JSON list of C-alpha atoms in Angstrom, two decimals:
[
{"chain": "A", "resi": 1, "resn": "UNK", "atom": "CA", "xyz": [1.09, 67.29, 62.59]},
{"chain": "A", "resi": 2, "resn": "UNK", "atom": "CA", "xyz": [-1.30, 68.93, 65.03]},
{"chain": "A", "resi": 3, "resn": "UNK", "atom": "CA", "xyz": [-5.00, 69.24, 65.48]},
{"chain": "A", "resi": 4, "resn": "UNK", "atom": "CA", "xyz": [-6.92, 72.40, 64.52]},
{"chain": "A", "resi": 5, "resn": "UNK", "atom": "CA", "xyz": [-5.55, 75.33, 66.51]},
{"chain": "A", "resi": 6, "resn": "UNK", "atom": "CA", "xyz": [-2.81, 73.11, 67.96]},
{"chain": "A", "resi": 7, "resn": "UNK", "atom": "CA", "xyz": [-0.12, 73.17, 65.24]},
{"chain": "A", "resi": 8, "resn": "UNK", "atom": "CA", "xyz": [3.34, 72.45, 66.60]},
{"chain": "A", "resi": 9, "resn": "UNK", "atom": "CA", "xyz": [6.49, 73.57, 64.83]},
{"chain": "A", "resi": 10, "resn": "UNK", "atom": "CA", "xyz": [9.19, 71.49, 66.49]},
{"chain": "A", "resi": 11, "resn": "UNK", "atom": "CA", "xyz": [12.87, 72.35, 66.64]},
{"chain": "A", "resi": 12, "resn": "UNK", "atom": "CA", "xyz": [15.93, 70.62, 68.01]},
{"chain": "A", "resi": 13, "resn": "UNK", "atom": "CA", "xyz": [17.25, 72.74, 70.88]},
{"chain": "A", "resi": 14, "resn": "UNK", "atom": "CA", "xyz": [20.43, 72.05, 72.81]},
{"chain": "A", "resi": 15, "resn": "UNK", "atom": "CA", "xyz": [19.68, 71.59, 76.52]},
{"chain": "A", "resi": 16, "resn": "UNK", "atom": "CA", "xyz": [19.48, 75.01, 78.15]},
{"chain": "A", "resi": 17, "resn": "UNK", "atom": "CA", "xyz": [18.91, 76.05, 81.76]},
{"chain": "A", "resi": 18, "resn": "UNK", "atom": "CA", "xyz": [16.55, 78.81, 80.65]},
{"chain": "A", "resi": 19, "resn": "UNK", "atom": "CA", "xyz": [14.03, 76.06, 79.82]},
{"chain": "A", "resi": 20, "resn": "UNK", "atom": "CA", "xyz": [14.06, 74.68, 83.38]},
{"chain": "A", "resi": 21, "resn": "UNK", "atom": "CA", "xyz": [10.36, 75.28, 84.16]},
{"chain": "A", "resi": 22, "resn": "UNK", "atom": "CA", "xyz": [9.22, 73.95, 80.78]},
{"chain": "A", "resi": 23, "resn": "UNK", "atom": "CA", "xyz": [11.44, 70.88, 80.94]},
{"chain": "A", "resi": 24, "resn": "UNK", "atom": "CA", "xyz": [10.31, 70.13, 84.48]},
{"chain": "A", "resi": 25, "resn": "UNK", "atom": "CA", "xyz": [6.65, 70.35, 83.40]},
{"chain": "A", "resi": 26, "resn": "UNK", "atom": "CA", "xyz": [7.40, 67.88, 80.61]},
{"chain": "A", "resi": 27, "resn": "UNK", "atom": "CA", "xyz": [9.33, 65.59, 82.96]},
{"chain": "A", "resi": 28, "resn": "UNK", "atom": "CA", "xyz": [6.38, 65.47, 85.35]},
{"chain": "A", "resi": 29, "resn": "UNK", "atom": "CA", "xyz": [4.18, 64.09, 82.55]},
{"chain": "A", "resi": 30, "resn": "UNK", "atom": "CA", "xyz": [6.09, 60.79, 82.51]},
{"chain": "A", "resi": 31, "resn": "UNK", "atom": "CA", "xyz": [4.79, 58.05, 84.77]},
{"chain": "A", "resi": 32, "resn": "UNK", "atom": "CA", "xyz": [6.93, 57.66, 87.90]},
{"chain": "A", "resi": 33, "resn": "UNK", "atom": "CA", "xyz": [9.85, 55.31, 87.33]},
{"chain": "A", "resi": 34, "resn": "UNK", "atom": "CA", "xyz": [9.50, 55.21, 83.55]},
{"chain": "A", "resi": 35, "resn": "UNK", "atom": "CA", "xyz": [12.47, 55.79, 81.23]},
{"chain": "A", "resi": 36, "resn": "UNK", "atom": "CA", "xyz": [12.74, 58.88, 79.03]},
{"chain": "A", "resi": 37, "resn": "UNK", "atom": "CA", "xyz": [14.64, 57.65, 75.99]},
{"chain": "A", "resi": 38, "resn": "UNK", "atom": "CA", "xyz": [17.06, 60.20, 74.63]},
{"chain": "A", "resi": 39, "resn": "UNK", "atom": "CA", "xyz": [17.06, 62.43, 77.74]},
{"chain": "A", "resi": 40, "resn": "UNK", "atom": "CA", "xyz": [20.35, 61.25, 79.21]},
{"chain": "A", "resi": 41, "resn": "UNK", "atom": "CA", "xyz": [18.91, 61.00, 82.71]},
{"chain": "A", "resi": 42, "resn": "UNK", "atom": "CA", "xyz": [20.64, 58.79, 85.22]},
{"chain": "A", "resi": 43, "resn": "UNK", "atom": "CA", "xyz": [19.44, 57.83, 88.71]},
{"chain": "A", "resi": 44, "resn": "UNK", "atom": "CA", "xyz": [22.06, 60.22, 90.12]},
{"chain": "A", "resi": 45, "resn": "UNK", "atom": "CA", "xyz": [20.70, 63.28, 88.30]},
{"chain": "A", "resi": 46, "resn": "UNK", "atom": "CA", "xyz": [18.75, 65.79, 90.41]},
{"chain": "A", "resi": 47, "resn": "UNK", "atom": "CA", "xyz": [16.65, 67.71, 87.90]},
{"chain": "A", "resi": 48, "resn": "UNK", "atom": "CA", "xyz": [14.08, 69.03, 90.36]},
{"chain": "A", "resi": 49, "resn": "UNK", "atom": "CA", "xyz": [16.26, 71.81, 91.77]},
{"chain": "A", "resi": 50, "resn": "UNK", "atom": "CA", "xyz": [17.72, 74.66, 89.68]},
{"chain": "A", "resi": 51, "resn": "UNK", "atom": "CA", "xyz": [21.25, 73.71, 90.79]},
{"chain": "A", "resi": 52, "resn": "UNK", "atom": "CA", "xyz": [20.81, 70.03, 90.01]},
{"chain": "A", "resi": 53, "resn": "UNK", "atom": "CA", "xyz": [19.20, 70.87, 86.69]},
{"chain": "A", "resi": 54, "resn": "UNK", "atom": "CA", "xyz": [22.11, 73.15, 85.75]},
{"chain": "A", "resi": 55, "resn": "UNK", "atom": "CA", "xyz": [24.61, 70.41, 86.62]},
{"chain": "A", "resi": 56, "resn": "UNK", "atom": "CA", "xyz": [22.67, 67.90, 84.50]},
{"chain": "A", "resi": 57, "resn": "UNK", "atom": "CA", "xyz": [22.53, 70.30, 81.52]},
{"chain": "A", "resi": 58, "resn": "UNK", "atom": "CA", "xyz": [26.29, 70.89, 81.83]},
{"chain": "A", "resi": 59, "resn": "UNK", "atom": "CA", "xyz": [26.87, 67.10, 81.88]},
{"chain": "A", "resi": 60, "resn": "UNK", "atom": "CA", "xyz": [24.76, 66.66, 78.73]},
{"chain": "A", "resi": 61, "resn": "UNK", "atom": "CA", "xyz": [26.89, 69.26, 76.93]},
{"chain": "A", "resi": 62, "resn": "UNK", "atom": "CA", "xyz": [30.12, 67.55, 78.08]},
{"chain": "A", "resi": 63, "resn": "UNK", "atom": "CA", "xyz": [28.89, 64.25, 76.59]},
{"chain": "A", "resi": 64, "resn": "UNK", "atom": "CA", "xyz": [29.32, 65.69, 73.09]},
{"chain": "A", "resi": 65, "resn": "UNK", "atom": "CA", "xyz": [32.78, 67.12, 73.71]},
{"chain": "A", "resi": 66, "resn": "UNK", "atom": "CA", "xyz": [35.39, 64.88, 72.02]},
{"chain": "A", "resi": 67, "resn": "UNK", "atom": "CA", "xyz": [38.03, 66.29, 74.40]},
{"chain": "A", "resi": 68, "resn": "UNK", "atom": "CA", "xyz": [36.16, 64.85, 77.41]},
{"chain": "A", "resi": 69, "resn": "UNK", "atom": "CA", "xyz": [36.37, 61.05, 77.72]},
{"chain": "A", "resi": 70, "resn": "UNK", "atom": "CA", "xyz": [32.93, 59.46, 78.00]},
{"chain": "A", "resi": 71, "resn": "UNK", "atom": "CA", "xyz": [31.91, 57.85, 81.27]},
{"chain": "A", "resi": 72, "resn": "UNK", "atom": "CA", "xyz": [32.81, 54.13, 81.50]},
{"chain": "A", "resi": 73, "resn": "UNK", "atom": "CA", "xyz": [30.54, 52.08, 79.26]},
{"chain": "A", "resi": 74, "resn": "UNK", "atom": "CA", "xyz": [29.14, 55.19, 77.57]},
{"chain": "A", "resi": 75, "resn": "UNK", "atom": "CA", "xyz": [29.68, 56.72, 74.12]},
{"chain": "A", "resi": 76, "resn": "UNK", "atom": "CA", "xyz": [29.99, 60.37, 73.19]},
{"chain": "A", "resi": 77, "resn": "UNK", "atom": "CA", "xyz": [26.48, 61.67, 72.57]},
{"chain": "A", "resi": 78, "resn": "UNK", "atom": "CA", "xyz": [24.76, 64.87, 71.49]},
{"chain": "A", "resi": 79, "resn": "UNK", "atom": "CA", "xyz": [21.48, 65.68, 73.21]},
{"chain": "A", "resi": 80, "resn": "UNK", "atom": "CA", "xyz": [18.66, 67.90, 72.07]},
{"chain": "A", "resi": 81, "resn": "UNK", "atom": "CA", "xyz": [15.25, 68.75, 73.37]},
{"chain": "A", "resi": 82, "resn": "UNK", "atom": "CA", "xyz": [12.33, 68.77, 71.03]},
{"chain": "A", "resi": 83, "resn": "UNK", "atom": "CA", "xyz": [10.84, 72.22, 71.52]},
{"chain": "A", "resi": 84, "resn": "UNK", "atom": "CA", "xyz": [8.08, 74.43, 70.20]},
{"chain": "A", "resi": 85, "resn": "UNK", "atom": "CA", "xyz": [9.08, 77.96, 71.20]},
{"chain": "A", "resi": 86, "resn": "UNK", "atom": "CA", "xyz": [9.95, 77.66, 74.88]},
{"chain": "A", "resi": 87, "resn": "UNK", "atom": "CA", "xyz": [7.88, 74.51, 75.40]},
{"chain": "A", "resi": 88, "resn": "UNK", "atom": "CA", "xyz": [9.74, 71.22, 75.78]},
{"chain": "A", "resi": 89, "resn": "UNK", "atom": "CA", "xyz": [8.00, 68.38, 73.96]},
{"chain": "A", "resi": 90, "resn": "UNK", "atom": "CA", "xyz": [10.55, 65.59, 74.31]},
{"chain": "A", "resi": 91, "resn": "UNK", "atom": "CA", "xyz": [14.20, 64.60, 73.95]},
{"chain": "A", "resi": 92, "resn": "UNK", "atom": "CA", "xyz": [16.60, 63.17, 71.35]},
{"chain": "A", "resi": 93, "resn": "UNK", "atom": "CA", "xyz": [20.06, 61.63, 71.73]},
{"chain": "A", "resi": 94, "resn": "UNK", "atom": "CA", "xyz": [22.51, 60.83, 68.94]},
{"chain": "A", "resi": 95, "resn": "UNK", "atom": "CA", "xyz": [25.27, 58.51, 70.11]},
{"chain": "A", "resi": 96, "resn": "UNK", "atom": "CA", "xyz": [28.43, 59.08, 68.09]},
{"chain": "A", "resi": 97, "resn": "UNK", "atom": "CA", "xyz": [29.54, 55.45, 68.37]},
{"chain": "A", "resi": 98, "resn": "UNK", "atom": "CA", "xyz": [28.44, 52.15, 69.82]},
{"chain": "A", "resi": 99, "resn": "UNK", "atom": "CA", "xyz": [29.63, 50.47, 73.00]},
{"chain": "A", "resi": 100, "resn": "UNK", "atom": "CA", "xyz": [29.01, 46.72, 73.29]},
{"chain": "A", "resi": 101, "resn": "UNK", "atom": "CA", "xyz": [25.73, 47.41, 75.17]},
{"chain": "A", "resi": 102, "resn": "UNK", "atom": "CA", "xyz": [24.59, 49.99, 72.60]},
{"chain": "A", "resi": 103, "resn": "UNK", "atom": "CA", "xyz": [25.39, 47.56, 69.77]},
{"chain": "A", "resi": 104, "resn": "UNK", "atom": "CA", "xyz": [23.35, 44.86, 71.47]},
{"chain": "A", "resi": 105, "resn": "UNK", "atom": "CA", "xyz": [20.43, 46.83, 72.83]},
{"chain": "A", "resi": 106, "resn": "UNK", "atom": "CA", "xyz": [20.55, 50.62, 72.60]},
{"chain": "A", "resi": 107, "resn": "UNK", "atom": "CA", "xyz": [21.56, 51.81, 69.15]},
{"chain": "A", "resi": 108, "resn": "UNK", "atom": "CA", "xyz": [22.73, 55.20, 67.94]},
{"chain": "A", "resi": 109, "resn": "UNK", "atom": "CA", "xyz": [19.51, 57.16, 68.44]},
{"chain": "A", "resi": 110, "resn": "UNK", "atom": "CA", "xyz": [17.12, 57.43, 71.32]},
{"chain": "A", "resi": 111, "resn": "UNK", "atom": "CA", "xyz": [14.10, 59.72, 71.47]},
{"chain": "A", "resi": 112, "resn": "UNK", "atom": "CA", "xyz": [10.92, 60.21, 73.39]},
{"chain": "A", "resi": 113, "resn": "UNK", "atom": "CA", "xyz": [7.92, 62.50, 73.26]},
{"chain": "A", "resi": 114, "resn": "UNK", "atom": "CA", "xyz": [6.06, 63.79, 76.29]},
{"chain": "A", "resi": 115, "resn": "UNK", "atom": "CA", "xyz": [2.81, 61.82, 76.71]},
{"chain": "A", "resi": 116, "resn": "UNK", "atom": "CA", "xyz": [0.60, 64.89, 76.26]},
{"chain": "A", "resi": 117, "resn": "UNK", "atom": "CA", "xyz": [2.19, 65.65, 72.86]},
{"chain": "A", "resi": 118, "resn": "UNK", "atom": "CA", "xyz": [2.07, 62.16, 71.37]},
{"chain": "A", "resi": 119, "resn": "UNK", "atom": "CA", "xyz": [0.11, 61.19, 68.27]},
{"chain": "A", "resi": 120, "resn": "UNK", "atom": "CA", "xyz": [1.06, 64.42, 66.50]},
{"chain": "A", "resi": 121, "resn": "UNK", "atom": "CA", "xyz": [3.93, 63.13, 64.38]},
{"chain": "A", "resi": 122, "resn": "UNK", "atom": "CA", "xyz": [6.63, 64.35, 66.73]},
{"chain": "A", "resi": 123, "resn": "UNK", "atom": "CA", "xyz": [8.40, 61.00, 67.08]},
{"chain": "A", "resi": 124, "resn": "UNK", "atom": "CA", "xyz": [8.60, 60.69, 63.28]},
{"chain": "A", "resi": 125, "resn": "UNK", "atom": "CA", "xyz": [9.87, 64.28, 63.12]},
{"chain": "A", "resi": 126, "resn": "UNK", "atom": "CA", "xyz": [12.43, 63.62, 65.89]},
{"chain": "A", "resi": 127, "resn": "UNK", "atom": "CA", "xyz": [13.83, 60.52, 64.21]},
{"chain": "A", "resi": 128, "resn": "UNK", "atom": "CA", "xyz": [14.10, 62.34, 60.87]},
{"chain": "A", "resi": 129, "resn": "UNK", "atom": "CA", "xyz": [15.89, 65.26, 62.57]},
{"chain": "A", "resi": 130, "resn": "UNK", "atom": "CA", "xyz": [18.29, 62.88, 64.34]},
{"chain": "A", "resi": 131, "resn": "UNK", "atom": "CA", "xyz": [19.02, 61.09, 61.05]},
{"chain": "A", "resi": 132, "resn": "UNK", "atom": "CA", "xyz": [19.86, 64.48, 59.52]},
{"chain": "A", "resi": 133, "resn": "UNK", "atom": "CA", "xyz": [22.27, 65.14, 62.38]},
{"chain": "A", "resi": 134, "resn": "UNK", "atom": "CA", "xyz": [23.84, 61.68, 61.90]},
{"chain": "A", "resi": 135, "resn": "UNK", "atom": "CA", "xyz": [24.37, 62.44, 58.19]},
{"chain": "A", "resi": 136, "resn": "UNK", "atom": "CA", "xyz": [25.92, 65.79, 59.09]},
{"chain": "A", "resi": 137, "resn": "UNK", "atom": "CA", "xyz": [28.39, 63.92, 61.36]},
{"chain": "A", "resi": 138, "resn": "UNK", "atom": "CA", "xyz": [29.39, 61.72, 58.39]},
{"chain": "A", "resi": 139, "resn": "UNK", "atom": "CA", "xyz": [27.74, 58.57, 59.70]},
{"chain": "A", "resi": 140, "resn": "UNK", "atom": "CA", "xyz": [26.77, 56.15, 56.93]},
{"chain": "A", "resi": 141, "resn": "UNK", "atom": "CA", "xyz": [24.36, 53.97, 58.87]},
{"chain": "A", "resi": 142, "resn": "UNK", "atom": "CA", "xyz": [22.74, 53.93, 62.30]},
{"chain": "A", "resi": 143, "resn": "UNK", "atom": "CA", "xyz": [21.27, 51.31, 64.57]},
{"chain": "A", "resi": 144, "resn": "UNK", "atom": "CA", "xyz": [17.90, 51.82, 66.26]},
{"chain": "A", "resi": 145, "resn": "UNK", "atom": "CA", "xyz": [16.22, 49.45, 68.69]},
{"chain": "A", "resi": 146, "resn": "UNK", "atom": "CA", "xyz": [12.82, 49.10, 70.24]},
{"chain": "A", "resi": 147, "resn": "UNK", "atom": "CA", "xyz": [10.92, 46.62, 72.35]},
{"chain": "A", "resi": 148, "resn": "UNK", "atom": "CA", "xyz": [9.01, 44.01, 70.30]},
{"chain": "A", "resi": 149, "resn": "UNK", "atom": "CA", "xyz": [5.74, 45.19, 71.83]},
{"chain": "A", "resi": 150, "resn": "UNK", "atom": "CA", "xyz": [6.34, 48.83, 70.81]},
{"chain": "A", "resi": 151, "resn": "UNK", "atom": "CA", "xyz": [4.56, 48.62, 67.46]},
{"chain": "A", "resi": 152, "resn": "UNK", "atom": "CA", "xyz": [4.42, 52.41, 67.07]},
{"chain": "A", "resi": 153, "resn": "UNK", "atom": "CA", "xyz": [8.18, 52.80, 67.39]},
{"chain": "A", "resi": 154, "resn": "UNK", "atom": "CA", "xyz": [8.81, 49.85, 65.05]},
{"chain": "A", "resi": 155, "resn": "UNK", "atom": "CA", "xyz": [6.52, 51.44, 62.46]},
{"chain": "A", "resi": 156, "resn": "UNK", "atom": "CA", "xyz": [8.28, 54.82, 62.74]},
{"chain": "A", "resi": 157, "resn": "UNK", "atom": "CA", "xyz": [11.71, 53.17, 62.35]},
{"chain": "A", "resi": 158, "resn": "UNK", "atom": "CA", "xyz": [10.54, 51.11, 59.35]},
{"chain": "A", "resi": 159, "resn": "UNK", "atom": "CA", "xyz": [9.03, 54.17, 57.66]},
{"chain": "A", "resi": 160, "resn": "UNK", "atom": "CA", "xyz": [12.42, 55.90, 58.07]},
{"chain": "A", "resi": 161, "resn": "UNK", "atom": "CA", "xyz": [14.10, 53.06, 56.18]},
{"chain": "A", "resi": 162, "resn": "UNK", "atom": "CA", "xyz": [14.90, 50.75, 59.07]},
{"chain": "A", "resi": 163, "resn": "UNK", "atom": "CA", "xyz": [15.70, 47.18, 58.07]},
{"chain": "A", "resi": 164, "resn": "UNK", "atom": "CA", "xyz": [15.21, 44.58, 60.79]},
{"chain": "A", "resi": 165, "resn": "UNK", "atom": "CA", "xyz": [18.42, 42.72, 61.53]},
{"chain": "A", "resi": 166, "resn": "UNK", "atom": "CA", "xyz": [17.11, 40.58, 64.38]},
{"chain": "A", "resi": 167, "resn": "UNK", "atom": "CA", "xyz": [15.17, 40.33, 67.59]},
{"chain": "A", "resi": 168, "resn": "UNK", "atom": "CA", "xyz": [17.24, 39.33, 70.59]},
{"chain": "A", "resi": 169, "resn": "UNK", "atom": "CA", "xyz": [17.11, 39.02, 74.33]},
{"chain": "A", "resi": 170, "resn": "UNK", "atom": "CA", "xyz": [19.41, 41.60, 75.91]},
{"chain": "A", "resi": 171, "resn": "UNK", "atom": "CA", "xyz": [20.39, 42.62, 79.40]},
{"chain": "A", "resi": 172, "resn": "UNK", "atom": "CA", "xyz": [17.66, 45.28, 79.25]},
{"chain": "A", "resi": 173, "resn": "UNK", "atom": "CA", "xyz": [15.00, 43.00, 77.79]},
{"chain": "A", "resi": 174, "resn": "UNK", "atom": "CA", "xyz": [14.07, 41.82, 74.30]},
{"chain": "A", "resi": 175, "resn": "UNK", "atom": "CA", "xyz": [14.93, 44.23, 71.48]},
{"chain": "A", "resi": 176, "resn": "UNK", "atom": "CA", "xyz": [14.22, 44.50, 67.79]},
{"chain": "A", "resi": 177, "resn": "UNK", "atom": "CA", "xyz": [17.34, 45.86, 66.06]},
{"chain": "A", "resi": 178, "resn": "UNK", "atom": "CA", "xyz": [17.02, 47.94, 62.89]},
{"chain": "A", "resi": 179, "resn": "UNK", "atom": "CA", "xyz": [19.72, 49.47, 60.67]},
{"chain": "A", "resi": 180, "resn": "UNK", "atom": "CA", "xyz": [19.08, 52.59, 58.62]},
{"chain": "A", "resi": 181, "resn": "UNK", "atom": "CA", "xyz": [21.47, 53.38, 55.78]},
{"chain": "A", "resi": 182, "resn": "UNK", "atom": "CA", "xyz": [22.09, 57.10, 55.45]}
]
């Protein structure tokens, strides 16, 4: 997965305030205004202060709690960070169900890898780990989507068993929709 002397051993780690500095360093690698799939960030989240970061982490944990109703238009979700030791490499989200928007355009799983750690197999690893978590939840199939011009993501989804259902225009742009049977 890595280059000589740069072997990464990724893990799924629940969001944790102790990783604030590492997560912030990863966050700063994304181009301004770009979307971090699987991170659960909203425009209202303040992740640049310790207090705001702690509130965001607490919100991510509440998203998985079946006793807490999801926000309007949202599904219960479990979030993880892709880590190597105390280094954050990316993020993964497993949505427990599908809202109408998720069925049309978002799917069950979202993930992203920090730009500096790409091309090391981490996205493939992250999807495989998320599929394992979906199986553990008793899910029998999951929907994944990607933009038609994201050939790398499409290839990763197809290698994981994704079968293209369709390509459609959605409220968030054109999406290829793949189902993976677990």
